[in-house]
One Martini backbone bead per residue (centre of mass of N, CA, C, O) as a GRO file, in nm:
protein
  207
    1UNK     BB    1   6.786  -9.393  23.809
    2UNK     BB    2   7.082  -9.508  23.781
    3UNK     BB    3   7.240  -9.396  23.541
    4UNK     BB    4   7.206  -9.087  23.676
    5UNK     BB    5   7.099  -9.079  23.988
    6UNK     BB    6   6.770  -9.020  24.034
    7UNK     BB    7   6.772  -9.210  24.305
    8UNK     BB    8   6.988  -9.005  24.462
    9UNK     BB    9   6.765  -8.793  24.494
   10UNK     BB   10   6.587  -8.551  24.721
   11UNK     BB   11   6.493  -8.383  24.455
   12UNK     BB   12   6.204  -8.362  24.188
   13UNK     BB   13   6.165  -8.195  23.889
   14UNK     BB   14   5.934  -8.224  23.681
   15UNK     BB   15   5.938  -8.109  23.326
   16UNK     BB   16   5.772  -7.975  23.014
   17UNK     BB   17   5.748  -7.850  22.693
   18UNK     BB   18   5.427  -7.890  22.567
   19UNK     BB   19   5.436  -8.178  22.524
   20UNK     BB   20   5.594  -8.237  22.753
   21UNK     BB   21   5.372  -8.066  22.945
   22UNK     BB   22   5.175  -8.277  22.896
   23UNK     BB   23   5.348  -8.524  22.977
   24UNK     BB   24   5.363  -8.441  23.264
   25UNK     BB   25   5.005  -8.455  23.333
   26UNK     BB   26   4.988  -8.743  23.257
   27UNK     BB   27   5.276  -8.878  23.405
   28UNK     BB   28   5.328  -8.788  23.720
   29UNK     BB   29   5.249  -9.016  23.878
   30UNK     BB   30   5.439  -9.231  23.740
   31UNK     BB   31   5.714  -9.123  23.810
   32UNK     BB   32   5.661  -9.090  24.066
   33UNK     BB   33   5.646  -9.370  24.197
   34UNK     BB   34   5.920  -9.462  24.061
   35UNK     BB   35   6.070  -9.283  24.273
   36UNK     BB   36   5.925  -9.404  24.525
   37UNK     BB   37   6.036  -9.710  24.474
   38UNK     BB   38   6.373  -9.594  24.412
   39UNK     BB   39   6.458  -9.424  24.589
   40UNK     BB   40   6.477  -9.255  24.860
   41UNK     BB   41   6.432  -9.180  25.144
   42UNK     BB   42   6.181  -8.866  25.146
   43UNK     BB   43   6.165  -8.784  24.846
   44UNK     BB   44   6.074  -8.515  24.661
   45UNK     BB   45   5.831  -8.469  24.458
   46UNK     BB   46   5.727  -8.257  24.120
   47UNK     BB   47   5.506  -8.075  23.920
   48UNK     BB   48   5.630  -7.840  23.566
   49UNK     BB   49   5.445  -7.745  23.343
   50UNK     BB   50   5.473  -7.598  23.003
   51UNK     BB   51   5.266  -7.529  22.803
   52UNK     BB   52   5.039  -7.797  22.831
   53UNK     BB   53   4.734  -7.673  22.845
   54UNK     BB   54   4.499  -7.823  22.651
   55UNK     BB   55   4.246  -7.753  22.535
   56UNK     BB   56   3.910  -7.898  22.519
   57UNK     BB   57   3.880  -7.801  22.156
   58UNK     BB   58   3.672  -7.734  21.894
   59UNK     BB   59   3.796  -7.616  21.637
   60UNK     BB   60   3.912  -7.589  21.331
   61UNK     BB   61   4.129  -7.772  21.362
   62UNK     BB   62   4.075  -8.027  21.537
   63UNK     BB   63   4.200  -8.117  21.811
   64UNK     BB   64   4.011  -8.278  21.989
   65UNK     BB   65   3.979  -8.515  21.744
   66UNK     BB   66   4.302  -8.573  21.722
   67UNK     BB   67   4.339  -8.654  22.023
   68UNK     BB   68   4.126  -8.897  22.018
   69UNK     BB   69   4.246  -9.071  21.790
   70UNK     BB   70   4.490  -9.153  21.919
   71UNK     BB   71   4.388  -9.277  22.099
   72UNK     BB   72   4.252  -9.500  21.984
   73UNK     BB   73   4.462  -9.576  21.783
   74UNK     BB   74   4.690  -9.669  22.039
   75UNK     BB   75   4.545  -9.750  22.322
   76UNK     BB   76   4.606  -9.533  22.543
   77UNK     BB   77   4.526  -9.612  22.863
   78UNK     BB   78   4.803  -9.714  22.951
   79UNK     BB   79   4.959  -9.407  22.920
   80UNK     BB   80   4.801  -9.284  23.143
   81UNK     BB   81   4.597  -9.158  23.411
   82UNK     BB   82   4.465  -9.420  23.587
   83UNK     BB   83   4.220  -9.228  23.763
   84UNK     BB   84   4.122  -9.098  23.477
   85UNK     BB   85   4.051  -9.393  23.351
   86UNK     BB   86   3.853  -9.485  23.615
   87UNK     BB   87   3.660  -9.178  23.597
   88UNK     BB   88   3.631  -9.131  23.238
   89UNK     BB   89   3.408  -8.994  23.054
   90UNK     BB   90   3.529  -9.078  22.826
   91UNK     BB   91   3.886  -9.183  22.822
   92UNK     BB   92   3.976  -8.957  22.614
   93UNK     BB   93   3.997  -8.744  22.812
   94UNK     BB   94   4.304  -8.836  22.920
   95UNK     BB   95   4.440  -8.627  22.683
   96UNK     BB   96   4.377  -8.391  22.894
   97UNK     BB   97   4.440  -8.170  23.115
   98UNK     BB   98   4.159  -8.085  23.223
   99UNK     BB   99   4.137  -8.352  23.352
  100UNK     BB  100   4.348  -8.462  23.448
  101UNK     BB  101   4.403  -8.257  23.719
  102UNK     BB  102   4.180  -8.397  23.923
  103UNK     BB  103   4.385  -8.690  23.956
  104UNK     BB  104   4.616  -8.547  24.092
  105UNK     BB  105   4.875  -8.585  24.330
  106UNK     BB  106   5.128  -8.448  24.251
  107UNK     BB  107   5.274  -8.192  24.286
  108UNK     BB  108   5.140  -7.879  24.084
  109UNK     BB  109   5.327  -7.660  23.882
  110UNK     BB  110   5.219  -7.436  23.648
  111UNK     BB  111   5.316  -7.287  23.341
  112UNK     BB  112   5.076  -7.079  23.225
  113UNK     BB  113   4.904  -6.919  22.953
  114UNK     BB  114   4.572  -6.807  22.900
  115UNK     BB  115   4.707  -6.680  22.589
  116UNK     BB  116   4.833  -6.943  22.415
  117UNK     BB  117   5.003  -6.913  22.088
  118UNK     BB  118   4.896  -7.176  21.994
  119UNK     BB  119   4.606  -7.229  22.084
  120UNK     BB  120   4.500  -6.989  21.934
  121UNK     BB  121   4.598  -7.148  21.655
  122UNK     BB  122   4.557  -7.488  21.688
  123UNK     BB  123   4.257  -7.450  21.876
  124UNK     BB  124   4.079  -7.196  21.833
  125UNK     BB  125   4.143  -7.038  21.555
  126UNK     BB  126   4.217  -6.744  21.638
  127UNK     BB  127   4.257  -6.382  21.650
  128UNK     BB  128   4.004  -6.268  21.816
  129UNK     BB  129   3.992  -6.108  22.077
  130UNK     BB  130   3.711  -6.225  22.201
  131UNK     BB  131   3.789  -6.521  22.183
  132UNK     BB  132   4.037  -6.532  22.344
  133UNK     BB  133   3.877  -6.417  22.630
  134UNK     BB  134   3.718  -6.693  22.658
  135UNK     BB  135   3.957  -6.894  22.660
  136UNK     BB  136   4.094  -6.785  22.897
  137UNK     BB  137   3.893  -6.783  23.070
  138UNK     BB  138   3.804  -7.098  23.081
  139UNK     BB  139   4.114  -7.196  23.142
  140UNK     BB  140   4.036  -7.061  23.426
  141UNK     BB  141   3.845  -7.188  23.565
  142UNK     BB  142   3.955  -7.452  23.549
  143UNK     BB  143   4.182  -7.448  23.723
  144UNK     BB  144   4.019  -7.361  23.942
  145UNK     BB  145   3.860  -7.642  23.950
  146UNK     BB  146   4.052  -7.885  23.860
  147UNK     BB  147   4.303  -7.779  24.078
  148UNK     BB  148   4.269  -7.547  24.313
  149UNK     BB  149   4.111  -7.743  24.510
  150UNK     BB  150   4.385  -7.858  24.538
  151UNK     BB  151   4.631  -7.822  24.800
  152UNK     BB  152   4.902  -7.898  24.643
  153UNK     BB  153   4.864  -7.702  24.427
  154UNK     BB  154   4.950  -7.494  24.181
  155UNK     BB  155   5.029  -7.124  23.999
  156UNK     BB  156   5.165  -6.971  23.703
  157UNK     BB  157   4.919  -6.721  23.517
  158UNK     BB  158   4.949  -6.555  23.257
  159UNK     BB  159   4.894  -6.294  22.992
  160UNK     BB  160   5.077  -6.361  22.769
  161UNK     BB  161   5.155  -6.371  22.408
  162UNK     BB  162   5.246  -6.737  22.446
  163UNK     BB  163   5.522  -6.992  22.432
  164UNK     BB  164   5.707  -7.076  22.650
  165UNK     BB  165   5.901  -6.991  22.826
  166UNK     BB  166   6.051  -6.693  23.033
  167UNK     BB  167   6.212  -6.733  23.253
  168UNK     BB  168   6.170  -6.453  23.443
  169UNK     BB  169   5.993  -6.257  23.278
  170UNK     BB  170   5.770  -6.295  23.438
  171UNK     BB  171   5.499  -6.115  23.644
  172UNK     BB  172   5.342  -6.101  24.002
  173UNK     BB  173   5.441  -5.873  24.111
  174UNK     BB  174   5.707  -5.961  24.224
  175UNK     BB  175   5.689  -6.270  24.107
  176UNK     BB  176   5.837  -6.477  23.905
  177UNK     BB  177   5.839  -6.819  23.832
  178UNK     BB  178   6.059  -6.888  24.018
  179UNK     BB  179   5.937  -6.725  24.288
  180UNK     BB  180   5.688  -6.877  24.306
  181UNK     BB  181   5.803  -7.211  24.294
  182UNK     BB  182   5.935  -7.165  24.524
  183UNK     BB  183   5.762  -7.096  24.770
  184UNK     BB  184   5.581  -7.283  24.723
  185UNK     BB  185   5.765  -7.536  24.785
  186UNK     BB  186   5.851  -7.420  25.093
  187UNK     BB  187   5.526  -7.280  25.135
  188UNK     BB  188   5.161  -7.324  25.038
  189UNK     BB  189   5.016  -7.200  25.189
  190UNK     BB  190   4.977  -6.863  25.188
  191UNK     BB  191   5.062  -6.914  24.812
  192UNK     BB  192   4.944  -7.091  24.513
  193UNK     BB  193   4.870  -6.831  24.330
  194UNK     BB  194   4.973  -6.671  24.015
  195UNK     BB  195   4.718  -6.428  23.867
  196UNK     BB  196   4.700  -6.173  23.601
  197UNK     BB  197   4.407  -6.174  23.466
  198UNK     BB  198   4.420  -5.996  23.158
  199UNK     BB  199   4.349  -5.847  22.884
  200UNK     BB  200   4.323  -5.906  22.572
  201UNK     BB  201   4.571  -5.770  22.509
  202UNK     BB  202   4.951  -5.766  22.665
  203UNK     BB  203   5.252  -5.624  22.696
  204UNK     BB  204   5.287  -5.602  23.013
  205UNK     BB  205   5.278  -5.895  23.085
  206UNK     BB  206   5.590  -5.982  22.929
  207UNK     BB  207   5.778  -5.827  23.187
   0.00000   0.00000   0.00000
């Protein structure tokens, strides 16, 4: 805050990709208050996780399971969402953003794969076109239950089979994920949600 100048800042998006972008969303509350109780009068915060959203899903790999054992044995409570440690059980749901996003205060623009390829393969751990699109209808679903009935986030949730960035690269209508997380910053009231929707595989969701 001192040393970067990040304290005289009017405008800040916190954002990181992949395990980054899951700290965006474990973190985002945390970063934000801080910037308020430190920065500027009137700073506006924002969170811009990237391929952050890694559901809660015990298939082969078994993330599931490997990031239960994290929490408890780091005893994490104290360094996930505060809001999301004090309503849900067990605590270590809140090791994964599908949980915590139903807690964040902080508006938050997630920019996220429906069937993203890390997670086919190493939380679904399956090829099977079958597989991949209940995993994504699953993942559109709580979006939508525990994101989007909040009314300050938004999400560009794109259905191309990748991770991370492509910034600029994927469209839903006229909008690519830059030009829609603009909007959505100076005024999500008209459209807070871009999501392409589409069955997987998808080759022309990709550009």
């Amino acid at each position: 805050l001192s040393e970067r100048g990040l304290g005289k800042a009017a405008d800040v998006v916190v954002s990181g990709c992949s395990a980054g972008g899951l700290a965006t969303f474990l973190h985002c509350d945390h970063w934000a208050g801080r910037i308020y109780a430190a920065g500027i009068v009137g700073v506006r915060v924002v969170c811009m996780p990237d391929s952050g959203l890694f559901l809660d899903y015990e298939g082969p790999p078994k993330y599931h399971s490997g990031m239960t054992w994290v929490f408890n044995q780091q005893n994490a409570s104290g360094g996930v969402n505060d809001l999301c440690v004090a309503n849900e059980v067990p605590q270590s749901n809140c090791m994964f953003a599908q949980h915590t996003m139903k807690y964040l205060q902080t508006p938050t623009f997630p920019l996220q794969s429906e069937y993203d390829s890390w997670q086919t393969a190493f939380d679904l751990g399956s090829t099977d076109a079958g597989l991949i699109n209940q995993y994504g209808a699953n993942l559109t679903a709580l979006v939508r239950e525990n994101l989007l009935t909040i009314p300050q986030h938004g999400i560009f949730l794109d259905s191309c089979h990748h991770h991370c960035g492509g910034w600029g690269q994927y469209h839903q209508g006229k909008d690519t994920q830059p030009t829609a997380m603009l909007k959505w910053y100076n005024d999500p009231t008209p459209r807070r949600e871009w999501i392409q929707g589409q069955p997987y595989p998808c080759e022309s969701c990709c550009h």
